[in-house]
Coordinates of C-alpha atoms in Angstrom, one line a residue:
M1 CA -76.3 21.7 -105.7
D2 CA -77.1 18.0 -106.3
E3 CA -77.0 15.8 -108.7
M4 CA -80.0 16.4 -109.5
D5 CA -79.5 20.4 -111.1
E6 CA -78.4 19.3 -114.4
M7 CA -79.1 15.1 -115.2
D8 CA -80.5 13.3 -118.4
G9 CA -80.5 10.4 -118.1
P10 CA -80.0 7.3 -115.2
D11 CA -75.9 8.4 -117.3
G12 CA -76.6 11.6 -118.2
S13 CA -76.9 11.7 -121.8
G14 CA -79.3 12.0 -123.6
G15 CA -80.4 12.5 -127.7
E16 CA -79.6 15.5 -129.9
A17 CA -83.4 17.3 -128.6
E18 CA -82.0 16.6 -125.2
S19 CA -78.2 17.8 -125.8
A20 CA -79.7 21.2 -127.4
A21 CA -82.5 21.7 -124.4
R22 CA -79.9 21.2 -122.1
A23 CA -77.2 23.6 -123.4
R24 CA -80.2 25.8 -123.8
R25 CA -80.8 25.6 -119.9
L26 CA -77.3 25.6 -118.9
A27 CA -77.3 29.0 -121.1
A28 CA -80.3 30.0 -119.3
W29 CA -79.4 30.1 -115.9
H30 CA -75.4 30.5 -116.7
G31 CA -77.0 34.2 -117.5
A32 CA -79.1 34.5 -114.8
E33 CA -78.6 37.5 -112.1
R34 CA -80.5 36.1 -109.5
T35 CA -80.6 31.9 -108.2
L36 CA -81.3 31.0 -105.3
A37 CA -77.6 29.0 -105.6
R38 CA -75.2 27.8 -108.1
G39 CA -75.1 24.3 -109.9
P40 CA -71.9 22.9 -110.0
A41 CA -72.6 22.7 -114.3
E42 CA -73.7 26.0 -114.2
E43 CA -69.7 27.1 -114.7
R44 CA -67.7 27.2 -117.7
I45 CA -64.2 25.3 -117.8
A46 CA -62.0 28.9 -117.2
E47 CA -64.4 30.3 -114.3
R48 CA -64.6 27.4 -112.7
L49 CA -60.6 27.7 -112.6
A50 CA -59.9 31.2 -111.8
A51 CA -62.5 30.9 -109.3
L52 CA -59.7 28.0 -107.7
T53 CA -56.5 30.6 -108.5
T54 CA -58.4 33.0 -106.3
A55 CA -58.7 30.4 -103.5
L56 CA -55.1 29.8 -103.3
T57 CA -53.9 33.4 -103.7
A58 CA -56.1 34.3 -101.1
A59 CA -54.0 31.1 -99.4
R60 CA -51.0 31.8 -100.2
T61 CA -51.5 35.3 -97.7
A62 CA -52.8 33.9 -95.0
D63 CA -49.4 32.2 -95.7
T64 CA -51.3 27.7 -95.7
A65 CA -49.5 25.6 -97.0
P66 CA -49.7 24.0 -99.1
Y67 CA -53.2 24.6 -99.3
G68 CA -51.9 27.7 -100.4
G69 CA -50.1 26.4 -103.6
D70 CA -46.4 26.2 -102.1
G71 CA -46.7 22.4 -102.1
W72 CA -45.6 19.9 -104.2
V73 CA -48.5 17.9 -106.6
D74 CA -49.6 14.7 -104.3
I75 CA -48.2 12.0 -106.0
Y76 CA -50.8 9.0 -105.3
G77 CA -52.4 10.6 -101.5
D78 CA -49.4 12.1 -100.1
G79 CA -49.3 15.5 -99.8
V80 CA -52.2 17.9 -99.7
V81 CA -54.6 15.2 -100.2
E82 CA -52.6 14.0 -96.6
E83 CA -53.8 17.9 -95.4
L84 CA -57.7 17.3 -96.5
E85 CA -57.6 13.3 -94.5
Q86 CA -56.1 15.6 -91.4
R87 CA -58.7 17.9 -91.6
V88 CA -61.8 15.6 -92.6
A89 CA -60.3 13.9 -89.2
G90 CA -60.6 16.7 -87.3
L91 CA -63.7 18.3 -88.0
L92 CA -65.4 15.1 -87.0
G93 CA -63.8 14.6 -84.0
M94 CA -62.1 10.8 -85.6
E95 CA -58.8 9.7 -85.2
A96 CA -58.7 9.4 -89.2
A97 CA -59.7 9.2 -92.6
A98 CA -59.3 8.5 -96.0
F99 CA -59.6 10.7 -99.3
F100 CA -61.8 8.6 -102.0
P101 CA -62.5 9.8 -105.3
T102 CA -66.9 8.8 -105.0
G103 CA -68.3 8.6 -102.1
T104 CA -69.7 5.3 -103.6
M105 CA -66.1 3.7 -103.5
A106 CA -66.4 5.1 -100.1
Q107 CA -69.8 3.4 -99.2
Q108 CA -69.0 0.2 -100.4
V109 CA -65.1 -0.1 -98.7
A110 CA -67.0 0.7 -95.0
L111 CA -69.5 -1.4 -95.5
R112 CA -67.8 -4.0 -96.9
C113 CA -64.7 -3.6 -94.2
W114 CA -67.3 -4.0 -91.0
A115 CA -69.3 -6.8 -92.9
G116 CA -65.5 -8.2 -92.5
R117 CA -64.9 -8.0 -89.0
T118 CA -68.6 -8.3 -87.2
G119 CA -69.3 -11.8 -89.6
S120 CA -72.7 -9.8 -91.4
P121 CA -73.3 -9.4 -94.7
V122 CA -76.3 -7.7 -93.6
V123 CA -77.0 -4.5 -93.5
A124 CA -79.5 -2.5 -91.8
L125 CA -80.4 0.4 -94.5
H126 CA -83.8 2.5 -95.7
P127 CA -85.5 2.0 -98.8
L128 CA -85.3 5.2 -100.0
S129 CA -81.0 5.6 -98.8
H130 CA -79.2 6.2 -101.3
L131 CA -77.8 2.9 -101.1
E132 CA -80.3 1.5 -102.6
M133 CA -81.3 4.7 -104.7
H134 CA -77.9 6.0 -106.2
E135 CA -76.0 3.1 -106.1
R136 CA -76.9 0.4 -108.4
D137 CA -76.9 -1.9 -105.7
A138 CA -73.3 -2.2 -105.2
Y139 CA -73.2 -3.2 -101.8
L140 CA -75.0 -6.0 -103.1
T141 CA -73.4 -6.4 -106.3
V142 CA -69.8 -6.2 -105.9
S143 CA -69.5 -7.2 -101.9
G144 CA -72.1 -9.8 -101.8
L145 CA -74.0 -7.9 -99.1
R146 CA -78.2 -8.1 -98.0
A147 CA -79.6 -5.7 -96.9
V148 CA -82.6 -5.2 -94.0
R149 CA -85.2 -2.9 -93.0
P150 CA -86.5 -1.7 -90.5
T151 CA -89.2 0.4 -92.2
S152 CA -90.5 2.2 -95.5
E153 CA -92.1 5.0 -94.0
P154 CA -90.2 8.7 -95.5
R155 CA -88.9 9.1 -92.4
P156 CA -85.6 8.1 -90.8
P157 CA -86.3 4.5 -88.5
T158 CA -87.3 4.9 -85.3
P159 CA -85.1 2.7 -81.8
E160 CA -88.6 0.5 -82.0
E161 CA -88.3 0.1 -86.2
I162 CA -84.5 -1.1 -85.4
R163 CA -84.9 -3.1 -81.9
G164 CA -87.8 -4.5 -83.1
L165 CA -86.2 -6.5 -86.7
D166 CA -86.2 -10.1 -87.0
E167 CA -83.1 -11.3 -88.1
P168 CA -79.9 -10.4 -87.2
F169 CA -77.6 -7.1 -88.9
G170 CA -74.2 -6.4 -88.7
T171 CA -73.7 -3.2 -89.5
L172 CA -77.0 0.2 -89.3
A173 CA -76.5 2.6 -92.0
L174 CA -78.1 5.7 -91.1
E175 CA -78.4 8.5 -94.5
L176 CA -78.0 12.2 -92.8
P177 CA -79.9 13.8 -93.8
L178 CA -82.6 11.0 -95.3
R179 CA -82.8 13.2 -99.1
D180 CA -85.2 11.1 -101.2
A181 CA -87.5 11.5 -98.3
G182 CA -86.8 15.0 -98.8
F183 CA -83.9 16.0 -96.5
V184 CA -85.1 14.7 -93.0
L185 CA -83.3 14.6 -90.7
P186 CA -84.4 13.0 -86.8
E187 CA -84.8 14.7 -83.4
W188 CA -81.5 14.7 -81.8
D189 CA -82.2 12.2 -79.2
E190 CA -85.0 10.1 -81.3
L191 CA -81.3 9.7 -83.2
V192 CA -79.5 8.6 -79.9
A193 CA -81.6 5.9 -79.2
A194 CA -81.0 5.0 -83.4
V195 CA -77.7 4.3 -82.7
A196 CA -78.0 3.4 -79.0
A197 CA -81.3 0.2 -80.8
A198 CA -78.2 -0.5 -83.1
R199 CA -75.8 -0.5 -80.8
E200 CA -78.3 -3.6 -78.2
R201 CA -77.9 -5.8 -81.6
D202 CA -74.6 -6.1 -81.7
A203 CA -74.1 -4.0 -84.7
V204 CA -71.9 -1.3 -86.0
V205 CA -73.4 1.9 -87.0
H206 CA -72.1 3.9 -89.9
F207 CA -73.2 7.2 -91.4
D208 CA -73.9 8.0 -94.7
G209 CA -73.3 12.0 -93.9
A210 CA -72.6 13.3 -97.5
R211 CA -74.2 16.7 -96.8
L212 CA -73.7 15.6 -92.5
W213 CA -72.0 19.4 -92.3
E214 CA -75.3 21.3 -92.9
C215 CA -77.1 19.0 -89.9
T216 CA -75.3 20.6 -86.7
A217 CA -78.0 23.7 -87.1
Y218 CA -81.1 21.5 -86.8
F219 CA -79.3 18.9 -84.1
G220 CA -78.0 21.9 -82.5
R221 CA -74.2 19.5 -82.1
E222 CA -71.6 20.7 -83.4
L223 CA -70.0 18.3 -85.9
P224 CA -68.1 15.4 -83.1
E225 CA -71.1 15.4 -81.3
I226 CA -73.0 13.8 -84.4
A227 CA -69.9 11.4 -85.9
A228 CA -69.2 10.4 -82.4
L229 CA -72.5 8.4 -82.2
A230 CA -70.8 6.1 -85.4
D231 CA -68.1 4.2 -85.7
S232 CA -67.9 5.5 -89.4
V233 CA -68.8 8.7 -91.7
Y234 CA -68.6 9.5 -94.8
V235 CA -68.4 12.6 -96.4
S236 CA -69.0 14.3 -99.3
F237 CA -66.9 17.6 -100.6
Y238 CA -68.9 18.2 -103.2
K239 CA -73.0 18.6 -101.8
S240 CA -72.3 21.4 -99.8
L241 CA -69.2 22.5 -99.9
G242 CA -69.1 23.0 -104.2
G243 CA -65.8 21.0 -104.7
L244 CA -65.1 19.0 -107.3
S245 CA -65.5 15.2 -106.1
G246 CA -64.2 13.6 -103.6
A247 CA -65.6 12.3 -100.8
A248 CA -63.3 10.9 -97.1
L249 CA -64.4 8.6 -95.6
A250 CA -63.7 8.9 -91.2
G251 CA -63.4 6.4 -88.4
P252 CA -60.5 4.5 -86.3
E253 CA -57.2 4.7 -87.5
T254 CA -57.4 0.8 -88.2
L255 CA -60.5 1.3 -90.1
V256 CA -59.7 3.1 -92.9
A257 CA -56.6 1.6 -92.4
E258 CA -58.3 -1.1 -94.2
A259 CA -60.1 1.2 -96.0
R260 CA -57.4 2.4 -98.3
A261 CA -56.1 -1.4 -99.1
W262 CA -59.9 -1.7 -100.5
R263 CA -59.4 2.1 -102.0
H264 CA -56.3 0.9 -104.1
R265 CA -58.4 -2.6 -105.1
Y266 CA -61.4 -0.6 -105.9
G267 CA -59.7 1.8 -108.8
G268 CA -59.6 4.3 -106.5
Q269 CA -55.2 4.7 -105.5
L270 CA -55.6 7.9 -108.5
F271 CA -52.5 9.3 -109.5
Q272 CA -53.2 12.7 -108.8
Q273 CA -56.4 14.3 -106.7
W274 CA -54.6 18.1 -105.9
P275 CA -57.3 20.2 -107.7
V276 CA -59.8 18.2 -106.2
A277 CA -58.3 18.3 -102.4
L278 CA -58.3 22.4 -103.2
A279 CA -61.4 21.9 -103.8
A280 CA -62.6 20.7 -101.8
L281 CA -59.9 22.5 -98.7
D282 CA -61.5 25.5 -100.3
G283 CA -65.1 25.0 -99.1
L284 CA -64.0 23.4 -96.3
D285 CA -63.2 27.1 -95.7
R286 CA -65.7 28.6 -97.7
E287 CA -68.7 27.2 -96.9
L288 CA -68.6 24.8 -94.6
P289 CA -68.5 27.9 -91.9
R290 CA -71.7 29.1 -93.8
L291 CA -74.1 26.6 -93.6
P292 CA -76.2 27.8 -90.5
S293 CA -77.0 31.1 -92.4
Y294 CA -78.4 28.9 -95.1
V295 CA -80.5 26.7 -93.1
A296 CA -81.7 29.6 -91.1
H297 CA -82.8 31.1 -94.7
A298 CA -83.9 27.5 -96.5
R299 CA -87.0 28.4 -93.8
V300 CA -87.6 32.1 -95.0
V301 CA -87.7 30.8 -99.2
A302 CA -90.2 27.9 -97.7
E303 CA -92.6 29.7 -96.2
A304 CA -92.6 32.1 -98.9
L305 CA -93.1 29.0 -101.8
R306 CA -95.5 28.1 -98.5
T307 CA -97.3 31.0 -98.4
T308 CA -97.6 31.6 -102.5
F309 CA -98.8 28.9 -103.4
T310 CA -102.4 29.2 -101.4
A311 CA -102.1 32.4 -102.6
A312 CA -102.7 31.5 -106.0
G313 CA -105.1 29.0 -105.8
V314 CA -102.9 26.6 -106.1
G315 CA -105.2 23.1 -105.9
W316 CA -102.8 20.9 -104.7
S317 CA -98.9 21.8 -103.9
R318 CA -96.1 20.7 -100.8
V319 CA -93.0 22.3 -99.4
H320 CA -91.4 19.5 -98.0
P321 CA -90.5 19.9 -94.9
G322 CA -92.9 22.6 -94.1
V323 CA -90.2 23.8 -92.0
P324 CA -86.8 22.7 -93.8
H325 CA -84.3 20.4 -91.9
T326 CA -81.1 21.2 -93.6
H327 CA -80.6 24.5 -96.4
Q328 CA -82.7 21.6 -98.7
F329 CA -85.6 20.4 -99.2
Q330 CA -88.4 19.3 -102.1
V331 CA -90.7 21.5 -103.6
W332 CA -94.1 19.7 -105.2
L333 CA -97.2 21.3 -107.9
P334 CA -99.4 19.9 -109.6
Y335 CA -98.1 20.3 -113.1
P336 CA -96.0 18.6 -115.7
A337 CA -91.9 18.6 -115.0
A338 CA -91.6 19.9 -118.7
V339 CA -94.3 22.9 -119.0
L340 CA -92.6 24.1 -115.0
D341 CA -89.2 22.7 -117.4
E342 CA -89.6 25.1 -119.4
A343 CA -90.9 28.2 -117.5
G344 CA -88.3 27.7 -115.4
V345 CA -86.6 28.3 -118.4
Q346 CA -88.1 30.8 -120.8
L347 CA -88.3 33.1 -117.3
A348 CA -84.3 32.6 -116.9
E349 CA -83.9 34.0 -120.5
E350 CA -86.3 36.4 -120.2
T351 CA -85.8 37.8 -116.0
R352 CA -82.2 36.6 -115.6
T353 CA -83.9 35.1 -112.3
V354 CA -83.8 31.4 -111.7
L355 CA -85.9 29.5 -108.2
F356 CA -86.3 26.2 -109.5
R357 CA -84.0 24.3 -111.9
R358 CA -85.1 20.7 -113.2
W359 CA -88.7 19.1 -112.1
R360 CA -89.1 15.3 -111.9
E361 CA -92.4 13.1 -111.6
P362 CA -91.1 10.4 -109.2
G363 CA -94.5 10.0 -107.0
P364 CA -98.3 10.2 -107.6
A365 CA -99.4 10.6 -111.4
G366 CA -100.0 14.2 -112.5
L367 CA -97.8 16.1 -109.5
A368 CA -94.0 16.8 -109.8
M369 CA -91.8 17.0 -107.1
T370 CA -88.0 19.9 -107.3
E371 CA -84.9 20.1 -104.8
L372 CA -84.6 23.2 -104.0
T373 CA -81.1 23.7 -102.6
V374 CA -80.5 28.2 -100.6
A375 CA -76.6 29.3 -100.8
S376 CA -75.3 32.1 -100.7
S377 CA -76.7 33.6 -104.1
A378 CA -79.7 33.1 -101.9
L379 CA -79.2 35.2 -99.3
E380 CA -80.2 38.2 -101.8
W381 CA -84.1 37.0 -101.3
T382 CA -86.1 39.0 -98.6
A383 CA -89.5 36.8 -98.5
D384 CA -91.1 39.6 -100.6
D385 CA -88.1 39.0 -103.4
V386 CA -89.0 35.3 -102.8
T387 CA -93.1 36.0 -103.5
A388 CA -92.4 37.6 -106.7
A389 CA -90.0 34.9 -108.4
A390 CA -93.0 32.4 -107.6
G391 CA -96.0 34.1 -108.4
A392 CA -94.0 35.0 -112.1
F393 CA -93.9 31.6 -112.0
L394 CA -96.7 30.3 -111.8
A395 CA -98.3 33.0 -113.9
R396 CA -95.4 31.3 -116.8
V397 CA -96.8 27.8 -116.1
R398 CA -100.9 28.8 -115.9
E399 CA -100.6 29.9 -119.7
L400 CA -98.1 26.8 -120.9
M401 CA -101.2 24.3 -119.7
E402 CA -103.4 26.7 -121.3
A403 CA -101.4 26.7 -124.8
R404 CA -101.1 22.4 -123.4
E405 CA -105.0 22.0 -123.1
A406 CA -105.6 24.3 -125.9
T407 CA -103.6 21.8 -128.7
G408 CA -104.2 18.8 -127.5
I409 CA -100.8 17.8 -126.3
R410 CA -100.9 14.7 -124.7
G411 CA -98.1 11.2 -123.3
L412 CA -96.1 13.3 -125.0
T413 CA -92.0 11.7 -123.6
E414 CA -90.3 15.1 -121.4
V415 CA -88.0 16.7 -124.8
Q416 CA -90.8 16.1 -127.0
G417 CA -92.8 18.4 -124.6
L418 CA -90.4 20.9 -123.9
T419 CA -90.2 21.3 -127.3
E420 CA -93.3 21.2 -128.2
V421 CA -94.7 23.3 -125.0
R422 CA -92.4 26.1 -126.5
G423 CA -92.9 26.0 -130.1
L424 CA -96.8 27.1 -129.2
T425 CA -94.9 29.8 -127.1
E426 CA -92.9 30.7 -129.5
R427 CA -95.6 30.9 -132.4
D428 CA -98.0 32.7 -128.9
G429 CA -95.5 35.2 -128.6

């Protein structure tokens, strides 16, 4: 359900060994009968087409057009793409919305437009925000903007930190939730106060709301009330909603009109986009109403994991946040990522159950982290099911660690470690 579910390198590519490892992972995940969420890379093309066709058939039965498939394909963003834009604007309570092929483009256009309108190229943002972590400094290199950072703490900035910035800024960009800090959100009153602090500094507010869809449960507010705090909001169609790709930028009509012009200049005026638009509409119909139930069940899963880790005597572990703010959260364990990856793939192959997917080592030495997503398939899991799966996972990890220690495997790359550990397991029967 997220970028980290299947990414082999900075550009998604790898060598021959990594390609083989990726094929093995996908086969194991695809064959799983039980999983907390289906990742975006796990479906075969024919399966994705069949799912989209099923959604079209259901919409046609409901007499919905052009979503039902009776409308014409779009040409440069008319037809079904316009329907999607209107739907998003209505859901967020905004005047208008523009479809973008990527969220990165939508964000850059939004910031560029606001810089022109405020006369300030300075953007206040968090160093863990998507703008900093996953867009290759586009706001700087493409649009000539500059960042100031209210805080470096792994949490949303406070009103005091925003108010206390020692230089002017034109736009405050807030990511809701802050993914790389653990999908964390501020309290509602804190968010309202943070926006007010930006207004006091004569700044506009832009929400990076790629995952705004699932924030309603935590805030206890509906989407229009949340979006109304900001001057513009970006939302994603493939994060959480299960779309193919794409995003929307919503805000005042005049801003969206300007954004459309910049979208064309940035190369985002695609000839036809109807498959992406249809998948997005299907996600809004199918997944959006279910997200609150995913958030509620994520808390059950998180508590079961924390209890299992403690009972198993894991030296250091962390479920973060302890009570998830959305249906996604982080899990940290004191083992190498390659070993954790291998344990997960082995269990998927043997038991057709997937609990965790990819692990990485972004923090202190000796610790690995994964992002866990709880979606529709997880609703069938009880707390006892999670406990059993986590216990089996830890047992396999310890077996692999013992084999690793016994042979003195050290200092390997992830792919080398995966290969060597798998070879040890196969030799040991």
